[in-house]
PDB file of C-alpha atoms in Angstrom:
ATOM      1  CA  UNK A   7      62.937  -7.147 -31.235  1.00  0.00           C
ATOM      2  CA  UNK A   8      60.771  -5.425 -33.816  1.00  0.00           C
ATOM      3  CA  UNK A   9      61.427  -1.671 -33.750  1.00  0.00           C
ATOM      4  CA  UNK A  10      57.731  -0.760 -33.711  1.00  0.00           C
ATOM      5  CA  UNK A  11      57.049  -3.152 -30.819  1.00  0.00           C
ATOM      6  CA  UNK A  12      59.966  -1.675 -28.894  1.00  0.00           C
ATOM      7  CA  UNK A  13      58.773   1.893 -29.473  1.00  0.00           C
ATOM      8  CA  UNK A  14      55.222   1.048 -28.392  1.00  0.00           C
ATOM      9  CA  UNK A  15      56.406  -0.858 -25.333  1.00  0.00           C
ATOM     10  CA  UNK A  16      58.767   1.914 -24.315  1.00  0.00           C
ATOM     11  CA  UNK A  17      56.114   4.598 -24.740  1.00  0.00           C
ATOM     12  CA  UNK A  18      53.564   2.682 -22.722  1.00  0.00           C
ATOM     13  CA  UNK A  19      55.994   1.807 -19.948  1.00  0.00           C
ATOM     14  CA  UNK A  20      56.760   5.525 -19.623  1.00  0.00           C
ATOM     15  CA  UNK A  21      53.029   6.306 -19.554  1.00  0.00           C
ATOM     16  CA  UNK A  22      52.581   3.588 -16.917  1.00  0.00           C
ATOM     17  CA  UNK A  23      55.262   5.233 -14.794  1.00  0.00           C
ATOM     18  CA  UNK A  24      53.369   8.530 -14.890  1.00  0.00           C
ATOM     19  CA  UNK A  25      50.070   6.776 -14.142  1.00  0.00           C
ATOM     20  CA  UNK A  26      51.706   5.016 -11.191  1.00  0.00           C
ATOM     21  CA  UNK A  27      52.761   8.388  -9.801  1.00  0.00           C
ATOM     22  CA  UNK A  28      49.158   9.603 -10.129  1.00  0.00           C
ATOM     23  CA  UNK A  29      47.929   6.471  -8.325  1.00  0.00           C
ATOM     24  CA  UNK A  30      50.357   6.941  -5.435  1.00  0.00           C
ATOM     25  CA  UNK A  31      49.527  10.647  -5.174  1.00  0.00           C
ATOM     26  CA  UNK A  32      45.788   9.876  -5.118  1.00  0.00           C
ATOM     27  CA  UNK A  33      46.264   7.217  -2.459  1.00  0.00           C
ATOM     28  CA  UNK A  34      48.368   9.509  -0.254  1.00  0.00           C
ATOM     29  CA  UNK A  35      45.956  12.434  -0.683  1.00  0.00           C
ATOM     30  CA  UNK A  36      43.001  10.240   0.294  1.00  0.00           C
ATOM     31  CA  UNK A  37      44.916   8.841   3.270  1.00  0.00           C
ATOM     32  CA  UNK A  38      45.802  12.302   4.570  1.00  0.00           C
ATOM     33  CA  UNK A  39      42.299  13.648   3.934  1.00  0.00           C
ATOM     34  CA  UNK A  40      40.505  10.837   5.759  1.00  0.00           C
ATOM     35  CA  UNK A  41      43.073  10.209   8.522  1.00  0.00           C
ATOM     36  CA  UNK A  42      41.413  12.492  11.144  1.00  0.00           C
ATOM     37  CA  UNK A  43      38.026  10.838  10.589  1.00  0.00           C
ATOM     38  CA  UNK A  44      39.633   7.396  10.671  1.00  0.00           C
ATOM     39  CA  UNK A  45      41.454   8.162  13.940  1.00  0.00           C
ATOM     40  CA  UNK A  46      38.211   9.373  15.491  1.00  0.00           C
ATOM     41  CA  UNK A  47      35.865   6.630  14.290  1.00  0.00           C
ATOM     42  CA  UNK A  48      37.789   3.541  13.140  1.00  0.00           C
ATOM     43  CA  UNK A  49      40.713   3.265  15.552  1.00  0.00           C
ATOM     44  CA  UNK A  50      38.698   3.271  18.815  1.00  0.00           C
ATOM     45  CA  UNK A  51      36.142   0.792  17.421  1.00  0.00           C
ATOM     46  CA  UNK A  52      36.117  -2.803  18.603  1.00  0.00           C
ATOM     47  CA  UNK A  53      38.111  -5.165  16.396  1.00  0.00           C
ATOM     48  CA  UNK A  54      35.978  -7.165  13.988  1.00  0.00           C
ATOM     49  CA  UNK A  55      36.190  -8.506  10.446  1.00  0.00           C
ATOM     50  CA  UNK A  56      35.152  -5.242   8.787  1.00  0.00           C
ATOM     51  CA  UNK A  57      37.753  -3.218  10.707  1.00  0.00           C
ATOM     52  CA  UNK A  58      40.483  -5.724   9.813  1.00  0.00           C
ATOM     53  CA  UNK A  59      39.557  -5.730   6.115  1.00  0.00           C
ATOM     54  CA  UNK A  60      39.422  -1.936   5.994  1.00  0.00           C
ATOM     55  CA  UNK A  61      42.758  -1.327   7.739  1.00  0.00           C
ATOM     56  CA  UNK A  62      44.622  -4.108   5.951  1.00  0.00           C
ATOM     57  CA  UNK A  63      43.442  -2.909   2.556  1.00  0.00           C
ATOM     58  CA  UNK A  64      44.271   0.673   3.459  1.00  0.00           C
ATOM     59  CA  UNK A  65      47.747   0.211   4.946  1.00  0.00           C
ATOM     60  CA  UNK A  66      49.237  -2.636   2.908  1.00  0.00           C
ATOM     61  CA  UNK A  67      49.297  -1.443  -0.725  1.00  0.00           C
ATOM     62  CA  UNK A  68      50.986  -4.579  -2.064  1.00  0.00           C
ATOM     63  CA  UNK A  69      49.891  -3.974  -5.652  1.00  0.00           C
ATOM     64  CA  UNK A  70      51.184  -0.389  -5.674  1.00  0.00           C
ATOM     65  CA  UNK A  71      54.590  -1.406  -4.259  1.00  0.00           C
ATOM     66  CA  UNK A  72      55.162  -4.250  -6.688  1.00  0.00           C
ATOM     67  CA  UNK A  73      53.808  -2.349  -9.670  1.00  0.00           C
ATOM     68  CA  UNK A  74      56.601   0.161  -8.982  1.00  0.00           C
ATOM     69  CA  UNK A  75      59.146  -2.678  -8.962  1.00  0.00           C
ATOM     70  CA  UNK A  76      57.657  -4.019 -12.194  1.00  0.00           C
ATOM     71  CA  UNK A  77      58.015  -0.639 -13.893  1.00  0.00           C
ATOM     72  CA  UNK A  78      61.484   0.255 -12.605  1.00  0.00           C
ATOM     73  CA  UNK A  79      63.590  -2.914 -12.116  1.00  0.00           C
ATOM     74  CA  UNK A  80      65.397  -3.959 -15.345  1.00  0.00           C
ATOM     75  CA  UNK A  81      65.412  -7.706 -14.713  1.00  0.00           C
ATOM     76  CA  UNK A  82      63.193 -10.180 -16.565  1.00  0.00           C
ATOM     77  CA  UNK A  83      62.776 -12.572 -13.633  1.00  0.00           C
ATOM     78  CA  UNK A  84      61.991  -9.714 -11.242  1.00  0.00           C
ATOM     79  CA  UNK A  85      59.469  -8.350 -13.745  1.00  0.00           C
ATOM     80  CA  UNK A  86      57.757 -11.735 -13.815  1.00  0.00           C
ATOM     81  CA  UNK A  87      57.698 -12.027 -10.007  1.00  0.00           C
ATOM     82  CA  UNK A  88      56.598  -8.446  -9.369  1.00  0.00           C
ATOM     83  CA  UNK A  89      53.842  -8.621 -11.998  1.00  0.00           C
ATOM     84  CA  UNK A  90      52.596 -11.860 -10.421  1.00  0.00           C
ATOM     85  CA  UNK A  91      52.536 -10.362  -6.911  1.00  0.00           C
ATOM     86  CA  UNK A  92      50.970  -7.150  -8.217  1.00  0.00           C
ATOM     87  CA  UNK A  93      48.209  -9.153  -9.938  1.00  0.00           C
ATOM     88  CA  UNK A  94      47.533 -11.262  -6.833  1.00  0.00           C
ATOM     89  CA  UNK A  95      47.584  -8.119  -4.685  1.00  0.00           C
ATOM     90  CA  UNK A  96      45.063  -6.457  -6.992  1.00  0.00           C
ATOM     91  CA  UNK A  97      42.634  -9.388  -6.720  1.00  0.00           C
ATOM     92  CA  UNK A  98      43.074  -9.507  -2.930  1.00  0.00           C
ATOM     93  CA  UNK A  99      42.507  -5.752  -2.687  1.00  0.00           C
ATOM     94  CA  UNK A 100      39.348  -5.985  -4.765  1.00  0.00           C
ATOM     95  CA  UNK A 101      38.241  -8.986  -2.728  1.00  0.00           C
ATOM     96  CA  UNK A 102      38.672  -7.197   0.590  1.00  0.00           C
ATOM     97  CA  UNK A 103      36.790  -4.149  -0.650  1.00  0.00           C
ATOM     98  CA  UNK A 104      34.005  -6.337  -2.010  1.00  0.00           C
ATOM     99  CA  UNK A 105      33.876  -8.267   1.272  1.00  0.00           C
ATOM    100  CA  UNK A 106      33.136  -5.022   3.128  1.00  0.00           C
ATOM    101  CA  UNK A 107      30.352  -4.245   0.622  1.00  0.00           C
ATOM    102  CA  UNK A 108      28.935  -7.769   0.975  1.00  0.00           C
ATOM    103  CA  UNK A 109      28.923  -7.527   4.784  1.00  0.00           C
ATOM    104  CA  UNK A 110      27.193  -4.141   4.678  1.00  0.00           C
ATOM    105  CA  UNK A 111      24.627  -5.479   2.238  1.00  0.00           C
ATOM    106  CA  UNK A 112      23.947  -8.461   4.486  1.00  0.00           C
ATOM    107  CA  UNK A 113      23.433  -6.133   7.458  1.00  0.00           C
ATOM    108  CA  UNK A 114      20.898  -4.065   5.499  1.00  0.00           C
ATOM    109  CA  UNK A 115      19.034  -7.172   4.339  1.00  0.00           C
ATOM    110  CA  UNK A 116      17.838  -7.778   7.930  1.00  0.00           C
ATOM    111  CA  UNK A 117      20.152 -10.765   8.124  1.00  0.00           C
ATOM    112  CA  UNK A 118      18.256 -13.416   6.197  1.00  0.00           C
ATOM    113  CA  UNK A 119      19.976 -16.809   6.587  1.00  0.00           C
ATOM    114  CA  UNK A 120      19.389 -17.785   2.957  1.00  0.00           C
ATOM    115  CA  UNK A 121      20.650 -14.430   1.718  1.00  0.00           C
ATOM    116  CA  UNK A 122      23.796 -14.761   3.851  1.00  0.00           C
ATOM    117  CA  UNK A 123      24.704 -18.108   2.287  1.00  0.00           C
ATOM    118  CA  UNK A 124      23.974 -16.791  -1.196  1.00  0.00           C
ATOM    119  CA  UNK A 125      26.397 -13.897  -0.619  1.00  0.00           C
ATOM    120  CA  UNK A 126      29.070 -16.224   0.762  1.00  0.00           C
ATOM    121  CA  UNK A 127      28.811 -18.647  -2.172  1.00  0.00           C
ATOM    122  CA  UNK A 128      28.813 -15.845  -4.750  1.00  0.00           C
ATOM    123  CA  UNK A 129      31.794 -14.085  -3.174  1.00  0.00           C
ATOM    124  CA  UNK A 130      34.044 -17.145  -2.938  1.00  0.00           C
ATOM    125  CA  UNK A 131      32.959 -18.585  -6.296  1.00  0.00           C
ATOM    126  CA  UNK A 132      33.752 -15.367  -8.175  1.00  0.00           C
ATOM    127  CA  UNK A 133      37.155 -14.886  -6.569  1.00  0.00           C
ATOM    128  CA  UNK A 134      38.099 -18.555  -6.875  1.00  0.00           C
ATOM    129  CA  UNK A 135      37.432 -18.347 -10.628  1.00  0.00           C
ATOM    130  CA  UNK A 136      39.476 -15.134 -10.888  1.00  0.00           C
ATOM    131  CA  UNK A 137      42.445 -16.766  -9.138  1.00  0.00           C
ATOM    132  CA  UNK A 138      42.074 -19.860 -11.335  1.00  0.00           C
ATOM    133  CA  UNK A 139      42.195 -17.693 -14.476  1.00  0.00           C
ATOM    134  CA  UNK A 140      45.185 -15.726 -13.189  1.00  0.00           C
ATOM    135  CA  UNK A 141      47.540 -18.715 -13.454  1.00  0.00           C
ATOM    136  CA  UNK A 142      47.247 -19.428 -17.196  1.00  0.00           C
ATOM    137  CA  UNK A 143      47.121 -15.689 -17.926  1.00  0.00           C
ATOM    138  CA  UNK A 144      50.469 -15.057 -16.219  1.00  0.00           C
ATOM    139  CA  UNK A 145      51.959 -18.244 -17.693  1.00  0.00           C
ATOM    140  CA  UNK A 146      51.206 -16.954 -21.203  1.00  0.00           C
ATOM    141  CA  UNK A 147      53.345 -13.821 -20.765  1.00  0.00           C
ATOM    142  CA  UNK A 148      56.678 -13.555 -22.545  1.00  0.00           C
ATOM    143  CA  UNK A 149      59.100 -10.912 -21.314  1.00  0.00           C
ATOM    144  CA  UNK A 150      62.265  -9.583 -22.945  1.00  0.00           C
ATOM    145  CA  UNK A 151      65.035  -7.399 -21.501  1.00  0.00           C
ATOM    146  CA  UNK A 152      64.915  -3.751 -22.413  1.00  0.00           C
ATOM    147  CA  UNK A 153      67.695  -2.413 -24.667  1.00  0.00           C
ATOM    148  CA  UNK A 154      67.574   0.807 -22.615  1.00  0.00           C
ATOM    149  CA  UNK A 155      67.139  -0.355 -18.980  1.00  0.00           C
ATOM    150  CA  UNK A 156      68.052   3.085 -17.661  1.00  0.00           C
ATOM    151  CA  UNK A 157      64.754   4.358 -19.083  1.00  0.00           C
ATOM    152  CA  UNK A 158      62.507   1.298 -19.328  1.00  0.00           C
ATOM    153  CA  UNK A 159      62.623  -2.029 -17.499  1.00  0.00           C
ATOM    154  CA  UNK A 160      61.696  -5.345 -19.118  1.00  0.00           C
ATOM    155  CA  UNK A 161      59.049  -5.417 -21.825  1.00  0.00           C
ATOM    156  CA  UNK A 162      56.036  -7.729 -22.341  1.00  0.00           C
ATOM    157  CA  UNK A 163      55.821  -8.848 -25.967  1.00  0.00           C
ATOM    158  CA  UNK A 164      53.240 -11.667 -25.873  1.00  0.00           C
ATOM    159  CA  UNK A 165      50.300 -12.739 -23.711  1.00  0.00           C
ATOM    160  CA  UNK A 166      47.010 -14.619 -24.011  1.00  0.00           C
ATOM    161  CA  UNK A 167      44.607 -12.005 -22.703  1.00  0.00           C
ATOM    162  CA  UNK A 168      41.428 -14.101 -22.961  1.00  0.00           C
ATOM    163  CA  UNK A 169      41.807 -15.120 -19.304  1.00  0.00           C
ATOM    164  CA  UNK A 170      42.116 -11.526 -18.131  1.00  0.00           C
ATOM    165  CA  UNK A 171      39.179 -10.451 -20.307  1.00  0.00           C
ATOM    166  CA  UNK A 172      36.979 -13.141 -18.753  1.00  0.00           C
ATOM    167  CA  UNK A 173      38.121 -12.075 -15.264  1.00  0.00           C
ATOM    168  CA  UNK A 174      37.211  -8.429 -15.823  1.00  0.00           C
ATOM    169  CA  UNK A 175      33.883  -9.441 -17.354  1.00  0.00           C
ATOM    170  CA  UNK A 176      33.146 -11.691 -14.373  1.00  0.00           C
ATOM    171  CA  UNK A 177      34.065  -8.886 -11.989  1.00  0.00           C
ATOM    172  CA  UNK A 178      31.711  -6.484 -13.746  1.00  0.00           C
ATOM    173  CA  UNK A 179      28.873  -9.041 -13.769  1.00  0.00           C
ATOM    174  CA  UNK A 180      29.416  -9.711 -10.069  1.00  0.00           C
ATOM    175  CA  UNK A 181      29.283  -6.027  -9.180  1.00  0.00           C
ATOM    176  CA  UNK A 182      26.250  -5.423 -11.401  1.00  0.00           C
ATOM    177  CA  UNK A 183      24.329  -8.196  -9.652  1.00  0.00           C
ATOM    178  CA  UNK A 184      25.257  -6.871  -6.209  1.00  0.00           C
ATOM    179  CA  UNK A 185      24.195  -3.331  -7.120  1.00  0.00           C
ATOM    180  CA  UNK A 186      20.852  -4.580  -8.454  1.00  0.00           C
ATOM    181  CA  UNK A 187      20.268  -6.500  -5.212  1.00  0.00           C
ATOM    182  CA  UNK A 188      21.341  -3.464  -3.200  1.00  0.00           C
ATOM    183  CA  UNK A 189      18.884  -1.229  -5.068  1.00  0.00           C
ATOM    184  CA  UNK A 190      16.096  -3.792  -4.619  1.00  0.00           C
ATOM    185  CA  UNK A 191      16.690  -3.974  -0.863  1.00  0.00           C
ATOM    186  CA  UNK A 192      16.862  -0.191  -0.707  1.00  0.00           C
ATOM    187  CA  UNK A 193      13.557   0.254  -2.525  1.00  0.00           C
ATOM    188  CA  UNK A 194      11.732  -2.492  -0.643  1.00  0.00           C
ATOM    189  CA  UNK A 195      13.010  -1.905   2.887  1.00  0.00           C
ATOM    190  CA  UNK A 196      14.737   1.450   3.206  1.00  0.00           C
ATOM    191  CA  UNK A 197      13.082   3.866   0.768  1.00  0.00           C
ATOM    192  CA  UNK A 198      11.442   5.838   3.592  1.00  0.00           C
ATOM    193  CA  UNK A 199      14.444   5.808   5.902  1.00  0.00           C
ATOM    194  CA  UNK A 200      16.003   8.999   7.194  1.00  0.00           C
ATOM    195  CA  UNK A 201      19.146   7.253   8.391  1.00  0.00           C
ATOM    196  CA  UNK A 202      22.306   9.001   7.200  1.00  0.00           C
ATOM    197  CA  UNK A 203      24.232   5.738   7.690  1.00  0.00           C
ATOM    198  CA  UNK A 204      22.040   3.917   5.171  1.00  0.00           C
ATOM    199  CA  UNK A 205      22.375   6.791   2.704  1.00  0.00           C
ATOM    200  CA  UNK A 206      26.180   6.746   3.048  1.00  0.00           C
ATOM    201  CA  UNK A 207      26.230   3.006   2.406  1.00  0.00           C
ATOM    202  CA  UNK A 208      24.257   3.348  -0.810  1.00  0.00           C
ATOM    203  CA  UNK A 209      26.349   6.296  -1.961  1.00  0.00           C
ATOM    204  CA  UNK A 210      29.651   4.490  -1.323  1.00  0.00           C
ATOM    205  CA  UNK A 211      28.357   1.285  -2.877  1.00  0.00           C
ATOM    206  CA  UNK A 212      27.366   3.060  -6.083  1.00  0.00           C
ATOM    207  CA  UNK A 213      30.709   4.905  -6.275  1.00  0.00           C
ATOM    208  CA  UNK A 214      32.569   1.617  -5.844  1.00  0.00           C
ATOM    209  CA  UNK A 215      30.426  -0.027  -8.533  1.00  0.00           C
ATOM    210  CA  UNK A 216      30.913   2.818 -11.018  1.00  0.00           C
ATOM    211  CA  UNK A 217      34.683   2.746 -10.509  1.00  0.00           C
ATOM    212  CA  UNK A 218      34.927  -1.019 -11.021  1.00  0.00           C
ATOM    213  CA  UNK A 219      32.546  -0.998 -13.983  1.00  0.00           C
ATOM    214  CA  UNK A 220      34.486   1.767 -15.741  1.00  0.00           C
ATOM    215  CA  UNK A 221      37.790   0.062 -14.952  1.00  0.00           C
ATOM    216  CA  UNK A 222      36.554  -3.293 -16.279  1.00  0.00           C
ATOM    217  CA  UNK A 223      35.150  -1.796 -19.495  1.00  0.00           C
ATOM    218  CA  UNK A 224      38.402   0.028 -20.285  1.00  0.00           C
ATOM    219  CA  UNK A 225      40.512  -3.029 -19.455  1.00  0.00           C
ATOM    220  CA  UNK A 226      38.391  -5.283 -21.671  1.00  0.00           C
ATOM    221  CA  UNK A 227      38.598  -2.762 -24.530  1.00  0.00           C
ATOM    222  CA  UNK A 228      42.386  -2.525 -24.218  1.00  0.00           C
ATOM    223  CA  UNK A 229      42.868  -6.282 -23.953  1.00  0.00           C
ATOM    224  CA  UNK A 230      40.684  -6.883 -27.002  1.00  0.00           C
ATOM    225  CA  UNK A 231      42.038  -4.190 -29.299  1.00  0.00           C
ATOM    226  CA  UNK A 232      45.712  -3.495 -28.558  1.00  0.00           C
ATOM    227  CA  UNK A 233      48.856  -5.507 -29.342  1.00  0.00           C
ATOM    228  CA  UNK A 234      50.652  -7.405 -26.522  1.00  0.00           C
ATOM    229  CA  UNK A 235      53.131  -4.605 -25.879  1.00  0.00           C
ATOM    230  CA  UNK A 236      50.273  -2.259 -24.977  1.00  0.00           C
ATOM    231  CA  UNK A 237      48.028  -4.571 -22.977  1.00  0.00           C
ATOM    232  CA  UNK A 238      49.460  -3.883 -19.537  1.00  0.00           C
ATOM    233  CA  UNK A 239      48.998  -0.138 -19.988  1.00  0.00           C
ATOM    234  CA  UNK A 240      45.773   0.228 -18.025  1.00  0.00           C
ATOM    235  CA  UNK A 241      46.342  -2.579 -15.527  1.00  0.00           C
ATOM    236  CA  UNK A 242      48.091  -0.239 -13.142  1.00  0.00           C
ATOM    237  CA  UNK A 243      45.114   2.142 -13.134  1.00  0.00           C
ATOM    238  CA  UNK A 244      43.025  -0.658 -11.652  1.00  0.00           C
ATOM    239  CA  UNK A 245      45.382  -0.724  -8.694  1.00  0.00           C
ATOM    240  CA  UNK A 246      44.119   2.611  -7.381  1.00  0.00           C
ATOM    241  CA  UNK A 247      43.296   1.660  -3.847  1.00  0.00           C
ATOM    242  CA  UNK A 248      39.786   0.353  -3.447  1.00  0.00           C
ATOM    243  CA  UNK A 249      39.804   1.856   0.037  1.00  0.00           C
ATOM    244  CA  UNK A 250      38.978   5.165  -1.681  1.00  0.00           C
ATOM    245  CA  UNK A 251      35.475   3.810  -2.173  1.00  0.00           C
ATOM    246  CA  UNK A 252      35.100   2.130   1.204  1.00  0.00           C
TER     247      UNK A 252
END
């Protein structure tokens, strides 16, 4: 392995380990902070799709668990498997969070039949394309064992990042469109409302959009400008639980 590639990969794997610790700490802090409110409001509520999506996304951090395995386990095959599961878990987590936003938006739209089908088609089309792009992206990765497995696990040295770049761009376009529709509905139908529930929805929706937009922009910049050994550096940041914005 080229010495410079090894140094860059090692440095960025170490940075990823620290970022992972920040992610886990943030997730735990949010969980502890919101647990009393959740126990009071969410747990007694009748089971429905929104409650299932919220609790599943909140209590099954698949991407966080397998990103830890990816960072720590010095085995090439396990790196490949854990990175695959982490990537799938990230898309599922984003999908569940977006599903909650879509359902809320549909409720605020006064439940137009045409609007409901438009949301359904957009949601499944976007995520089907993201899953379709995930396959060739992961297949393009080449991993090598680390010379110092006690410090750094396996190292990525090659990948075709065009698929991931398109996925992040599609995600940002999807969220931008939803926010524009949300603002239009808010201005046309709810601008004079005094409902705190409606205000909370718009606040949370904008926070979620800003997080995803910033995450997508940084990911696209990294994928476009850095060498293969550096391109997984920010991916773990995207795995901060989307339940923080729900």
